[in-house]
CSV table of N, CA, C and O in Angstrom, one decimal:
chain,number,residue,atom,x,y,z
A,979,MET,N,-12.1,1.4,7.1
A,979,MET,CA,-11.7,2.7,6.8
A,979,MET,C,-13.0,3.5,6.3
A,979,MET,O,-13.8,2.9,5.6
A,980,ALA,N,-13.1,4.7,6.6
A,980,ALA,CA,-14.2,5.6,6.2
A,980,ALA,C,-14.1,5.8,4.7
A,980,ALA,O,-13.0,6.0,4.2
A,981,GLY,N,-15.2,5.9,4.0
A,981,GLY,CA,-15.3,6.2,2.6
A,981,GLY,C,-14.5,5.2,1.8
A,981,GLY,O,-13.9,5.6,0.8
A,982,THR,N,-14.7,4.0,2.1
A,982,THR,CA,-13.9,2.9,1.4
A,982,THR,C,-14.7,2.2,0.3
A,982,THR,O,-16.0,2.2,0.4
A,983,GLU,N,-14.0,1.6,-0.6
A,983,GLU,CA,-14.6,0.8,-1.6
A,983,GLU,C,-13.8,-0.5,-1.7
A,983,GLU,O,-12.6,-0.5,-1.8
A,984,THR,N,-14.5,-1.6,-1.5
A,984,THR,CA,-13.9,-2.9,-1.6
A,984,THR,C,-13.8,-3.3,-3.1
A,984,THR,O,-14.9,-3.3,-3.8
A,985,LEU,N,-12.6,-3.5,-3.6
A,985,LEU,CA,-12.5,-3.8,-5.0
A,985,LEU,C,-12.8,-5.2,-5.4
A,985,LEU,O,-12.5,-6.1,-4.6
A,986,ASP,N,-13.4,-5.4,-6.5
A,986,ASP,CA,-13.6,-6.7,-7.1
A,986,ASP,C,-12.3,-7.2,-7.6
A,986,ASP,O,-11.5,-6.5,-8.2
A,987,ARG,N,-12.0,-8.5,-7.3
A,987,ARG,CA,-10.7,-9.1,-7.7
A,987,ARG,C,-10.4,-8.8,-9.2
A,987,ARG,O,-9.2,-8.6,-9.5
A,988,SER,N,-11.3,-8.8,-10.0
A,988,SER,CA,-11.1,-8.6,-11.5
A,988,SER,C,-10.5,-7.2,-11.8
A,988,SER,O,-10.0,-7.0,-12.8
A,989,THR,N,-10.7,-6.3,-10.8
A,989,THR,CA,-10.2,-4.9,-11.0
A,989,THR,C,-8.9,-4.6,-10.3
A,989,THR,O,-8.4,-3.5,-10.4
A,990,TRP,N,-8.4,-5.5,-9.5
A,990,TRP,CA,-7.2,-5.2,-8.7
A,990,TRP,C,-6.0,-4.7,-9.5
A,990,TRP,O,-5.4,-3.7,-9.1
A,991,GLU,N,-5.7,-5.4,-10.6
A,991,GLU,CA,-4.5,-5.0,-11.3
A,991,GLU,C,-4.6,-3.6,-11.9
A,991,GLU,O,-3.7,-2.7,-11.7
A,992,THR,N,-5.7,-3.3,-12.5
A,992,THR,CA,-6.0,-1.9,-13.1
A,992,THR,C,-6.0,-0.9,-12.0
A,992,THR,O,-5.5,0.2,-12.1
A,993,ALA,N,-6.8,-1.1,-10.9
A,993,ALA,CA,-6.9,-0.2,-9.8
A,993,ALA,C,-5.6,0.2,-9.2
A,993,ALA,O,-5.3,1.4,-8.9
A,994,LEU,N,-4.8,-0.8,-8.9
A,994,LEU,CA,-3.5,-0.5,-8.3
A,994,LEU,C,-2.5,0.2,-9.2
A,994,LEU,O,-1.8,1.0,-8.8
A,995,ASN,N,-2.6,-0.1,-10.5
A,995,ASN,CA,-1.8,0.6,-11.5
A,995,ASN,C,-2.2,2.1,-11.5
A,995,ASN,O,-1.4,3.0,-11.6
A,996,GLN,N,-3.5,2.3,-11.4
A,996,GLN,CA,-4.0,3.7,-11.3
A,996,GLN,C,-3.6,4.4,-10.1
A,996,GLN,O,-3.2,5.6,-10.1
A,997,MET,N,-3.6,3.7,-8.9
A,997,MET,CA,-3.1,4.3,-7.7
A,997,MET,C,-1.6,4.7,-7.8
A,997,MET,O,-1.2,5.8,-7.3
A,998,THR,N,-0.8,3.8,-8.5
A,998,THR,CA,0.6,4.2,-8.7
A,998,THR,C,0.7,5.4,-9.5
A,998,THR,O,1.5,6.3,-9.1
A,999,ALA,N,0.0,5.6,-10.5
A,999,ALA,CA,0.1,6.8,-11.4
A,999,ALA,C,-0.4,8.0,-10.6
A,999,ALA,O,0.2,9.1,-10.8
A,1000,GLU,N,-1.5,7.9,-9.9
A,1000,GLU,CA,-2.0,9.1,-9.2
A,1000,GLU,C,-1.2,9.5,-8.0
A,1000,GLU,O,-1.2,10.7,-7.7
A,1001,HIS,N,-0.4,8.7,-7.4
A,1001,HIS,CA,0.3,9.0,-6.2
A,1001,HIS,C,1.9,9.1,-6.4
A,1001,HIS,O,2.6,9.1,-5.4
A,1002,GLN,N,2.3,9.1,-7.6
A,1002,GLN,CA,3.7,9.2,-7.9
A,1002,GLN,C,4.3,10.4,-7.2
A,1002,GLN,O,3.7,11.5,-7.3
A,1003,GLY,N,5.4,10.3,-6.6
A,1003,GLY,CA,6.0,11.5,-6.0
A,1003,GLY,C,5.6,11.8,-4.6
A,1003,GLY,O,6.1,12.7,-3.9
A,1004,GLU,N,4.6,11.0,-4.0
A,1004,GLU,CA,4.1,11.2,-2.7
A,1004,GLU,C,4.9,10.4,-1.7
A,1004,GLU,O,5.8,9.6,-2.1
A,1005,PHE,N,4.6,10.5,-0.5
A,1005,PHE,CA,5.2,9.6,0.6
A,1005,PHE,C,4.1,8.7,1.1
A,1005,PHE,O,2.9,8.9,1.0
A,1006,VAL,N,4.6,7.5,1.6
A,1006,VAL,CA,3.7,6.5,2.1
A,1006,VAL,C,4.2,6.0,3.5
A,1006,VAL,O,5.3,6.0,3.8
A,1007,THR,N,3.2,5.6,4.2
A,1007,THR,CA,3.4,4.8,5.5
A,1007,THR,C,2.9,3.4,5.3
A,1007,THR,O,1.7,3.3,4.8
A,1008,LEU,N,3.6,2.4,5.6
A,1008,LEU,CA,3.2,1.0,5.6
A,1008,LEU,C,3.0,0.5,7.0
A,1008,LEU,O,4.0,0.5,7.8
A,1009,GLU,N,1.8,0.1,7.3
A,1009,GLU,CA,1.5,-0.5,8.6
A,1009,GLU,C,1.0,-1.9,8.4
A,1009,GLU,O,0.2,-2.2,7.6
A,1010,VAL,N,1.6,-2.8,9.2
A,1010,VAL,CA,1.1,-4.2,9.2
A,1010,VAL,C,0.3,-4.5,10.4
A,1010,VAL,O,0.8,-4.2,11.5
A,1011,LEU,N,-0.9,-4.9,10.3
A,1011,LEU,CA,-1.8,-5.2,11.4
A,1011,LEU,C,-2.0,-6.7,11.5
A,1011,LEU,O,-2.9,-7.2,10.9
A,1012,ASP,N,-1.2,-7.3,12.3
A,1012,ASP,CA,-1.2,-8.8,12.4
A,1012,ASP,C,-2.0,-9.1,13.6
A,1012,ASP,O,-1.7,-8.6,14.7
A,1013,PRO,N,-3.0,-10.0,13.5
A,1013,PRO,CA,-3.9,-10.4,14.7
A,1013,PRO,C,-3.1,-11.0,15.8
A,1013,PRO,O,-3.4,-10.9,16.9
A,1014,GLU,N,-2.0,-11.7,15.5
A,1014,GLU,CA,-1.2,-12.4,16.5
A,1014,GLU,C,-0.1,-11.5,17.0
A,1014,GLU,O,0.2,-11.5,18.2
A,1015,VAL,N,0.6,-10.8,16.1
A,1015,VAL,CA,1.8,-10.0,16.5
A,1015,VAL,C,1.5,-8.6,17.0
A,1015,VAL,O,2.1,-8.0,17.8
A,1016,GLY,N,0.4,-8.1,16.3
A,1016,GLY,CA,0.0,-6.7,16.6
A,1016,GLY,C,0.4,-5.7,15.5
A,1016,GLY,O,0.6,-6.1,14.4
A,1017,HIS,N,0.3,-4.4,15.8
A,1017,HIS,CA,0.5,-3.4,14.9
A,1017,HIS,C,2.0,-3.0,14.8
A,1017,HIS,O,2.6,-2.7,15.8
A,1018,GLN,N,2.5,-3.0,13.5
A,1018,GLN,CA,3.9,-2.7,13.3
A,1018,GLN,C,4.0,-1.7,12.1
A,1018,GLN,O,3.4,-2.0,11.1
A,1019,TYR,N,4.9,-0.7,12.2
A,1019,TYR,CA,5.2,0.1,11.1
A,1019,TYR,C,6.4,-0.5,10.3
A,1019,TYR,O,7.4,-0.9,10.9
A,1020,GLU,N,6.2,-0.6,9.0
A,1020,GLU,CA,7.3,-1.1,8.2
A,1020,GLU,C,8.1,0.0,7.5
A,1020,GLU,O,9.2,-0.1,7.2
A,1021,ALA,N,7.3,1.1,7.2
A,1021,ALA,CA,7.9,2.3,6.6
A,1021,ALA,C,7.1,3.5,7.0
A,1021,ALA,O,5.9,3.4,7.1
A,1022,ASN,N,7.8,4.6,7.3
A,1022,ASN,CA,7.1,5.8,7.8
A,1022,ASN,C,7.5,7.0,6.9
A,1022,ASN,O,8.6,7.5,6.9
A,1023,ARG,N,6.5,7.3,6.0
A,1023,ARG,CA,6.6,8.5,5.1
A,1023,ARG,C,7.9,8.4,4.3
A,1023,ARG,O,8.7,9.3,4.2
A,1024,LEU,N,8.0,7.3,3.6
A,1024,LEU,CA,9.1,7.1,2.6
A,1024,LEU,C,8.5,7.4,1.2
A,1024,LEU,O,7.3,7.3,1.0
A,1025,PRO,N,9.4,7.7,0.2
A,1025,PRO,CA,8.9,8.0,-1.1
A,1025,PRO,C,8.2,6.8,-1.8
A,1025,PRO,O,8.8,5.7,-1.7
A,1026,PHE,N,7.1,7.0,-2.3
A,1026,PHE,CA,6.3,5.9,-2.9
A,1026,PHE,C,6.8,5.6,-4.3
A,1026,PHE,O,7.0,6.5,-5.1
A,1027,ALA,N,7.1,4.4,-4.6
A,1027,ALA,CA,7.5,3.9,-5.9
A,1027,ALA,C,6.4,3.2,-6.7
A,1027,ALA,O,6.4,3.4,-7.9
A,1028,GLY,N,5.5,2.5,-6.0
A,1028,GLY,CA,4.5,1.8,-6.8
A,1028,GLY,C,3.8,0.7,-6.0
A,1028,GLY,O,4.3,0.3,-5.0
A,1029,ILE,N,2.6,0.4,-6.5
A,1029,ILE,CA,1.8,-0.7,-5.9
A,1029,ILE,C,1.2,-1.5,-7.1
A,1029,ILE,O,0.6,-0.9,-8.0
A,1030,VAL,N,1.4,-2.8,-7.1
A,1030,VAL,CA,0.9,-3.6,-8.2
A,1030,VAL,C,0.3,-4.9,-7.6
A,1030,VAL,O,0.7,-5.4,-6.6
A,1031,TYR,N,-0.6,-5.5,-8.4
A,1031,TYR,CA,-1.1,-6.8,-8.1
A,1031,TYR,C,-0.5,-7.7,-9.2
A,1031,TYR,O,-0.7,-7.4,-10.4
A,1032,ASP,N,0.1,-8.8,-8.8
A,1032,ASP,CA,0.7,-9.8,-9.8
A,1032,ASP,C,-0.2,-11.0,-9.7
A,1032,ASP,O,-0.2,-11.8,-8.8
A,1033,PRO,N,-1.1,-11.2,-10.7
A,1033,PRO,CA,-2.0,-12.3,-10.7
A,1033,PRO,C,-1.3,-13.6,-10.9
A,1033,PRO,O,-1.8,-14.6,-10.3
A,1034,LYS,N,-0.2,-13.7,-11.5
A,1034,LYS,CA,0.5,-15.0,-11.7
A,1034,LYS,C,1.0,-15.5,-10.3
A,1034,LYS,O,0.8,-16.7,-10.1
A,1035,ASP,N,1.5,-14.7,-9.5
A,1035,ASP,CA,2.0,-15.1,-8.2
A,1035,ASP,C,1.0,-14.9,-7.1
A,1035,ASP,O,1.2,-15.2,-5.9
A,1036,ASP,N,-0.2,-14.2,-7.4
A,1036,ASP,CA,-1.2,-13.9,-6.5
A,1036,ASP,C,-0.6,-13.1,-5.3
A,1036,ASP,O,-0.7,-13.5,-4.2
A,1037,ALA,N,0.0,-12.0,-5.7
A,1037,ALA,CA,0.6,-11.1,-4.6
A,1037,ALA,C,0.4,-9.7,-4.9
A,1037,ALA,O,0.4,-9.3,-6.1
A,1038,VAL,N,0.3,-8.8,-3.9
A,1038,VAL,CA,0.3,-7.4,-4.0
A,1038,VAL,C,1.7,-7.0,-3.6
A,1038,VAL,O,2.2,-7.5,-2.6
A,1039,VAL,N,2.4,-6.2,-4.4
A,1039,VAL,CA,3.7,-5.7,-4.1
A,1039,VAL,C,3.7,-4.2,-4.0
A,1039,VAL,O,3.3,-3.5,-4.9
A,1040,VAL,N,4.2,-3.7,-2.8
A,1040,VAL,CA,4.2,-2.3,-2.6
A,1040,VAL,C,5.7,-1.9,-2.5
A,1040,VAL,O,6.5,-2.6,-1.8
A,1041,SER,N,6.1,-0.9,-3.3
A,1041,SER,CA,7.5,-0.5,-3.3
A,1041,SER,C,7.7,0.9,-2.9
A,1041,SER,O,6.9,1.8,-3.3
A,1042,VAL,N,8.7,1.2,-2.0
A,1042,VAL,CA,9.0,2.5,-1.6
A,1042,VAL,C,10.5,2.7,-1.8
A,1042,VAL,O,11.3,1.8,-1.7
A,1043,GLY,N,10.9,4.0,-1.9
A,1043,GLY,CA,12.3,4.4,-2.1
A,1043,GLY,C,12.8,4.0,-3.5
A,1043,GLY,O,12.1,3.8,-4.4
A,1044,GLY,N,14.2,4.1,-3.6
A,1044,GLY,CA,14.8,3.7,-4.8
A,1044,GLY,C,14.9,4.8,-5.9
A,1044,GLY,O,15.4,4.6,-7.0
A,1045,GLY,N,14.3,6.0,-5.7
A,1045,GLY,CA,14.2,6.9,-6.7
A,1045,GLY,C,15.1,8.1,-6.6
A,1045,GLY,O,15.1,9.0,-7.4
A,1046,SER,N,15.9,8.1,-5.6
A,1046,SER,CA,16.8,9.3,-5.4
A,1046,SER,C,18.0,8.9,-4.6
A,1046,SER,O,18.1,7.8,-3.9
A,1047,PRO,N,19.1,9.7,-4.6
A,1047,PRO,CA,20.3,9.4,-3.8
A,1047,PRO,C,20.0,9.3,-2.3
A,1047,PRO,O,20.6,8.6,-1.6
A,1048,ARG,N,19.0,10.1,-1.9
A,1048,ARG,CA,18.6,10.0,-0.4
A,1048,ARG,C,18.0,8.7,0.0
A,1048,ARG,O,18.2,8.3,1.1
A,1049,TYR,N,17.2,8.1,-0.9
A,1049,TYR,CA,16.6,6.8,-0.7
A,1049,TYR,C,17.0,5.9,-1.8
A,1049,TYR,O,16.2,5.5,-2.7
A,1050,PRO,N,18.2,5.4,-1.9
A,1050,PRO,CA,18.7,4.6,-3.0
A,1050,PRO,C,18.2,3.2,-3.1
A,1050,PRO,O,18.2,2.6,-4.1
A,1051,VAL,N,17.7,2.7,-2.0
A,1051,VAL,CA,17.3,1.3,-1.9
A,1051,VAL,C,15.8,1.2,-2.0
A,1051,VAL,O,15.1,1.9,-1.4
A,1052,VAL,N,15.3,0.2,-2.8
A,1052,VAL,CA,13.9,-0.1,-2.8
A,1052,VAL,C,13.5,-1.1,-1.8
A,1052,VAL,O,14.1,-2.2,-1.7
A,1053,LEU,N,12.5,-0.7,-1.0
A,1053,LEU,CA,11.9,-1.6,0.0
A,1053,LEU,C,10.7,-2.2,-0.7
A,1053,LEU,O,9.8,-1.4,-1.1
A,1054,ARG,N,10.5,-3.5,-0.7
A,1054,ARG,CA,9.3,-4.1,-1.2
A,1054,ARG,C,8.6,-4.9,-0.1
A,1054,ARG,O,9.2,-5.6,0.6
A,1055,HIS,N,7.3,-4.6,0.0
A,1055,HIS,CA,6.5,-5.3,0.9
A,1055,HIS,C,5.5,-6.2,0.1
A,1055,HIS,O,4.9,-5.6,-0.8
A,1056,LEU,N,5.5,-7.5,0.4
A,1056,LEU,CA,4.6,-8.4,-0.4
A,1056,LEU,C,3.4,-8.9,0.5
A,1056,LEU,O,3.6,-9.2,1.7
A,1057,VAL,N,2.3,-8.9,-0.1
A,1057,VAL,CA,1.1,-9.5,0.5
A,1057,VAL,C,0.7,-10.7,-0.3
A,1057,VAL,O,0.2,-10.5,-1.4
A,1058,TRP,N,1.0,-11.9,0.2
A,1058,TRP,CA,0.8,-13.1,-0.6
A,1058,TRP,C,-0.7,-13.5,-0.4
A,1058,TRP,O,-1.3,-13.5,0.6
A,1059,HIS,N,-1.3,-13.9,-1.5
A,1059,HIS,CA,-2.6,-14.5,-1.6
A,1059,HIS,C,-3.6,-13.6,-0.9
A,1059,HIS,O,-4.3,-14.0,0.0
A,1060,PRO,N,-3.7,-12.3,-1.4
A,1060,PRO,CA,-4.7,-11.4,-0.8
A,1060,PRO,C,-6.1,-11.9,-1.0
A,1060,PRO,O,-6.4,-12.4,-2.0
A,1061,ARG,N,-6.9,-11.6,0.0
A,1061,ARG,CA,-8.4,-12.0,-0.1
A,1061,ARG,C,-9.2,-10.8,-0.3
A,1061,ARG,O,-10.4,-10.9,-0.6
A,1062,GLU,N,-8.7,-9.6,0.1
A,1062,GLU,CA,-9.5,-8.4,0.0
A,1062,GLU,C,-8.5,-7.2,-0.2
A,1062,GLU,O,-7.5,-7.1,0.4
A,1063,ILE,N,-9.0,-6.2,-1.0
A,1063,ILE,CA,-8.3,-5.0,-1.2
A,1063,ILE,C,-9.4,-3.9,-1.1
A,1063,ILE,O,-10.4,-3.9,-1.9
A,1064,ASP,N,-9.2,-2.9,-0.2
A,1064,ASP,CA,-10.0,-1.8,0.0
A,1064,ASP,C,-9.3,-0.5,-0.4
A,1064,ASP,O,-8.1,-0.4,0.0
A,1065,VAL,N,-10.0,0.4,-1.0
A,1065,VAL,CA,-9.4,1.7,-1.3
A,1065,VAL,C,-10.2,2.8,-0.7
A,1065,VAL,O,-11.4,2.8,-0.8
A,1066,ALA,N,-9.6,3.7,0.1
A,1066,ALA,CA,-10.3,4.8,0.7
A,1066,ALA,C,-9.8,6.1,0.0
A,1066,ALA,O,-8.6,6.4,0.1
A,1067,THR,N,-10.6,6.8,-0.6
A,1067,THR,CA,-10.2,8.1,-1.3
A,1067,THR,C,-11.2,9.2,-1.0
A,1067,THR,O,-10.9,10.4,-1.4
A,1068,ARG,N,-12.3,8.9,-0.4
A,1068,ARG,CA,-13.4,10.0,-0.1
A,1068,ARG,C,-13.5,10.2,1.4
A,1068,ARG,O,-13.4,9.3,2.2
A,1069,ASP,N,-13.8,11.5,1.7
A,1069,ASP,CA,-14.1,11.9,3.1
A,1069,ASP,C,-13.0,11.5,4.1
A,1069,ASP,O,-13.3,11.1,5.2
A,1070,ILE,N,-11.7,11.5,3.6
A,1070,ILE,CA,-10.6,11.2,4.5
A,1070,ILE,C,-9.5,12.2,4.3
A,1070,ILE,O,-9.4,12.7,3.2
A,1071,PRO,N,-8.6,12.4,5.3
A,1071,PRO,CA,-7.5,13.4,5.1
A,1071,PRO,C,-6.5,12.8,4.1
A,1071,PRO,O,-5.9,13.6,3.3
A,1072,GLU,N,-6.2,11.6,4.2
A,1072,GLU,CA,-5.2,11.0,3.3
A,1072,GLU,C,-5.7,9.7,2.7
A,1072,GLU,O,-6.3,8.9,3.3
A,1073,PRO,N,-5.5,9.5,1.3
A,1073,PRO,CA,-6.0,8.3,0.7
A,1073,PRO,C,-5.2,7.1,1.2
A,1073,PRO,O,-4.1,7.2,1.7
A,1074,ALA,N,-5.8,5.9,1.2
A,1074,ALA,CA,-5.2,4.7,1.7
A,1074,ALA,C,-5.7,3.5,1.0
A,1074,ALA,O,-6.8,3.5,0.4
A,1075,VAL,N,-4.9,2.5,1.0
A,1075,VAL,CA,-5.2,1.1,0.5
A,1075,VAL,C,-5.0,0.1,1.6
A,1075,VAL,O,-4.0,0.2,2.3
A,1076,ARG,N,-5.9,-0.8,1.8
A,1076,ARG,CA,-5.8,-1.8,2.8
A,1076,ARG,C,-5.9,-3.1,2.1
A,1076,ARG,O,-6.8,-3.4,1.3
A,1077,THR,N,-4.9,-4.0,2.3
A,1077,THR,CA,-4.9,-5.4,1.8
A,1077,THR,C,-5.0,-6.3,2.9
A,1077,THR,O,-4.4,-6.1,4.0
A,1078,VAL,N,-5.8,-7.4,2.7
A,1078,VAL,CA,-5.9,-8.4,3.8
A,1078,VAL,C,-5.5,-9.8,3.2
A,1078,VAL,O,-6.0,-10.1,2.1
A,1079,ASP,N,-4.5,-10.4,3.8
A,1079,ASP,CA,-4.1,-11.7,3.3
A,1079,ASP,C,-4.9,-12.9,3.7
A,1079,ASP,O,-5.9,-12.7,4.5
A,1080,LYS,N,-4.6,-14.1,3.3
A,1080,LYS,CA,-5.4,-15.2,3.6
A,1080,LYS,C,-5.5,-15.6,5.1
A,1080,LYS,O,-6.4,-16.2,5.6
A,1081,ASP,N,-4.5,-15.1,5.9
A,1081,ASP,CA,-4.5,-15.3,7.3
A,1081,ASP,C,-5.1,-14.2,8.1
A,1081,ASP,O,-5.2,-14.3,9.4
A,1082,GLY,N,-5.6,-13.2,7.5
A,1082,GLY,CA,-6.3,-12.1,8.2
A,1082,GLY,C,-5.4,-10.9,8.5
A,1082,GLY,O,-5.8,-10.0,9.2
A,1083,THR,N,-4.1,-11.0,8.2
A,1083,THR,CA,-3.2,-9.9,8.4
A,1083,THR,C,-3.4,-8.8,7.4
A,1083,THR,O,-3.5,-9.1,6.2
A,1084,ALA,N,-3.6,-7.6,7.9
A,1084,ALA,CA,-3.9,-6.4,7.0
A,1084,ALA,C,-2.6,-5.6,6.9
A,1084,ALA,O,-1.8,-5.4,7.8
A,1085,THR,N,-2.5,-5.0,5.7
A,1085,THR,CA,-1.4,-4.1,5.4
A,1085,THR,C,-2.1,-2.8,5.0
A,1085,THR,O,-2.9,-2.8,4.1
A,1086,LEU,N,-1.8,-1.7,5.7
A,1086,LEU,CA,-2.4,-0.4,5.4
A,1086,LEU,C,-1.3,0.5,4.8
A,1086,LEU,O,-0.3,0.7,5.4
A,1087,ILE,N,-1.6,1.0,3.6
A,1087,ILE,CA,-0.7,1.9,2.9
A,1087,ILE,C,-1.4,3.3,2.8
A,1087,ILE,O,-2.5,3.4,2.2
A,1088,THR,N,-0.8,4.2,3.5
A,1088,THR,CA,-1.4,5.6,3.6
A,1088,THR,C,-0.5,6.5,2.8
A,1088,THR,O,0.7,6.6,3.0
A,1089,PHE,N,-1.2,7.3,1.9
A,1089,PHE,CA,-0.5,8.3,1.1
A,1089,PHE,C,-0.5,9.7,1.7
A,1089,PHE,O,-1.5,10.1,2.2
A,1090,PHE,N,0.6,10.4,1.6
A,1090,PHE,CA,0.8,11.8,2.0
A,1090,PHE,C,1.4,12.6,0.9
A,1090,PHE,O,2.3,12.2,0.3
A,1091,PRO,N,0.8,13.8,0.7
A,1091,PRO,CA,1.4,14.7,-0.3
A,1091,PRO,C,2.9,15.0,0.0
A,1091,PRO,O,3.2,15.0,1.1
A,1092,LYS,N,3.6,15.2,-1.1
A,1092,LYS,CA,5.1,15.4,-0.9
A,1092,LYS,C,5.4,16.5,0.1
A,1092,LYS,O,6.3,16.4,0.9
A,1093,GLU,N,4.6,17.6,0.0
A,1093,GLU,CA,4.9,18.7,0.9
A,1093,GLU,C,4.7,18.4,2.4
A,1093,GLU,O,5.2,19.0,3.2
A,1094,SER,N,3.9,17.4,2.7
A,1094,SER,CA,3.6,17.0,4.1
A,1094,SER,C,4.6,16.0,4.6
A,1094,SER,O,4.7,15.7,5.8
A,1095,GLY,N,5.4,15.4,3.7
A,1095,GLY,CA,6.3,14.3,4.1
A,1095,GLY,C,7.6,14.9,4.7
A,1095,GLY,O,7.8,16.1,4.6
A,1096,THR,N,8.4,14.1,5.3
A,1096,THR,CA,9.7,14.6,5.8
A,1096,THR,C,10.8,13.9,5.0
A,1096,THR,O,10.7,12.7,4.6
A,1097,GLU,N,11.8,14.6,4.8
A,1097,GLU,CA,13.0,14.0,4.1
A,1097,GLU,C,14.1,13.6,5.0
A,1097,GLU,O,15.2,13.4,4.6
A,1098,SER,N,13.8,13.6,6.3
A,1098,SER,CA,14.9,13.3,7.3
A,1098,SER,C,15.0,11.9,7.5
A,1098,SER,O,14.2,11.1,7.2
């Protein structure tokens, strides 16, 4: 990703908590980029609920939905045993986070301002 910063593992928890605070109320798209299966969308412009790193379970948890009657269910996507987390916030149209698991599968979380999302 252009304008990216690869985060040091010691900063994952704090950095992802900060991303949650900064992007509350926005929409996200979750894309899974699996080297064997290919590119798949898991969520397309759904309300962002949060992204955290759980050091105890060594997992990144991305949550969408659950904050309104329109999206009452929370969808959680887990990345077990991540080996890399990149954050793109400069020189790009939409901020993004990319996580790569131990098998090389990447998850791309792209943020969109609420006014650009769709509620349909």
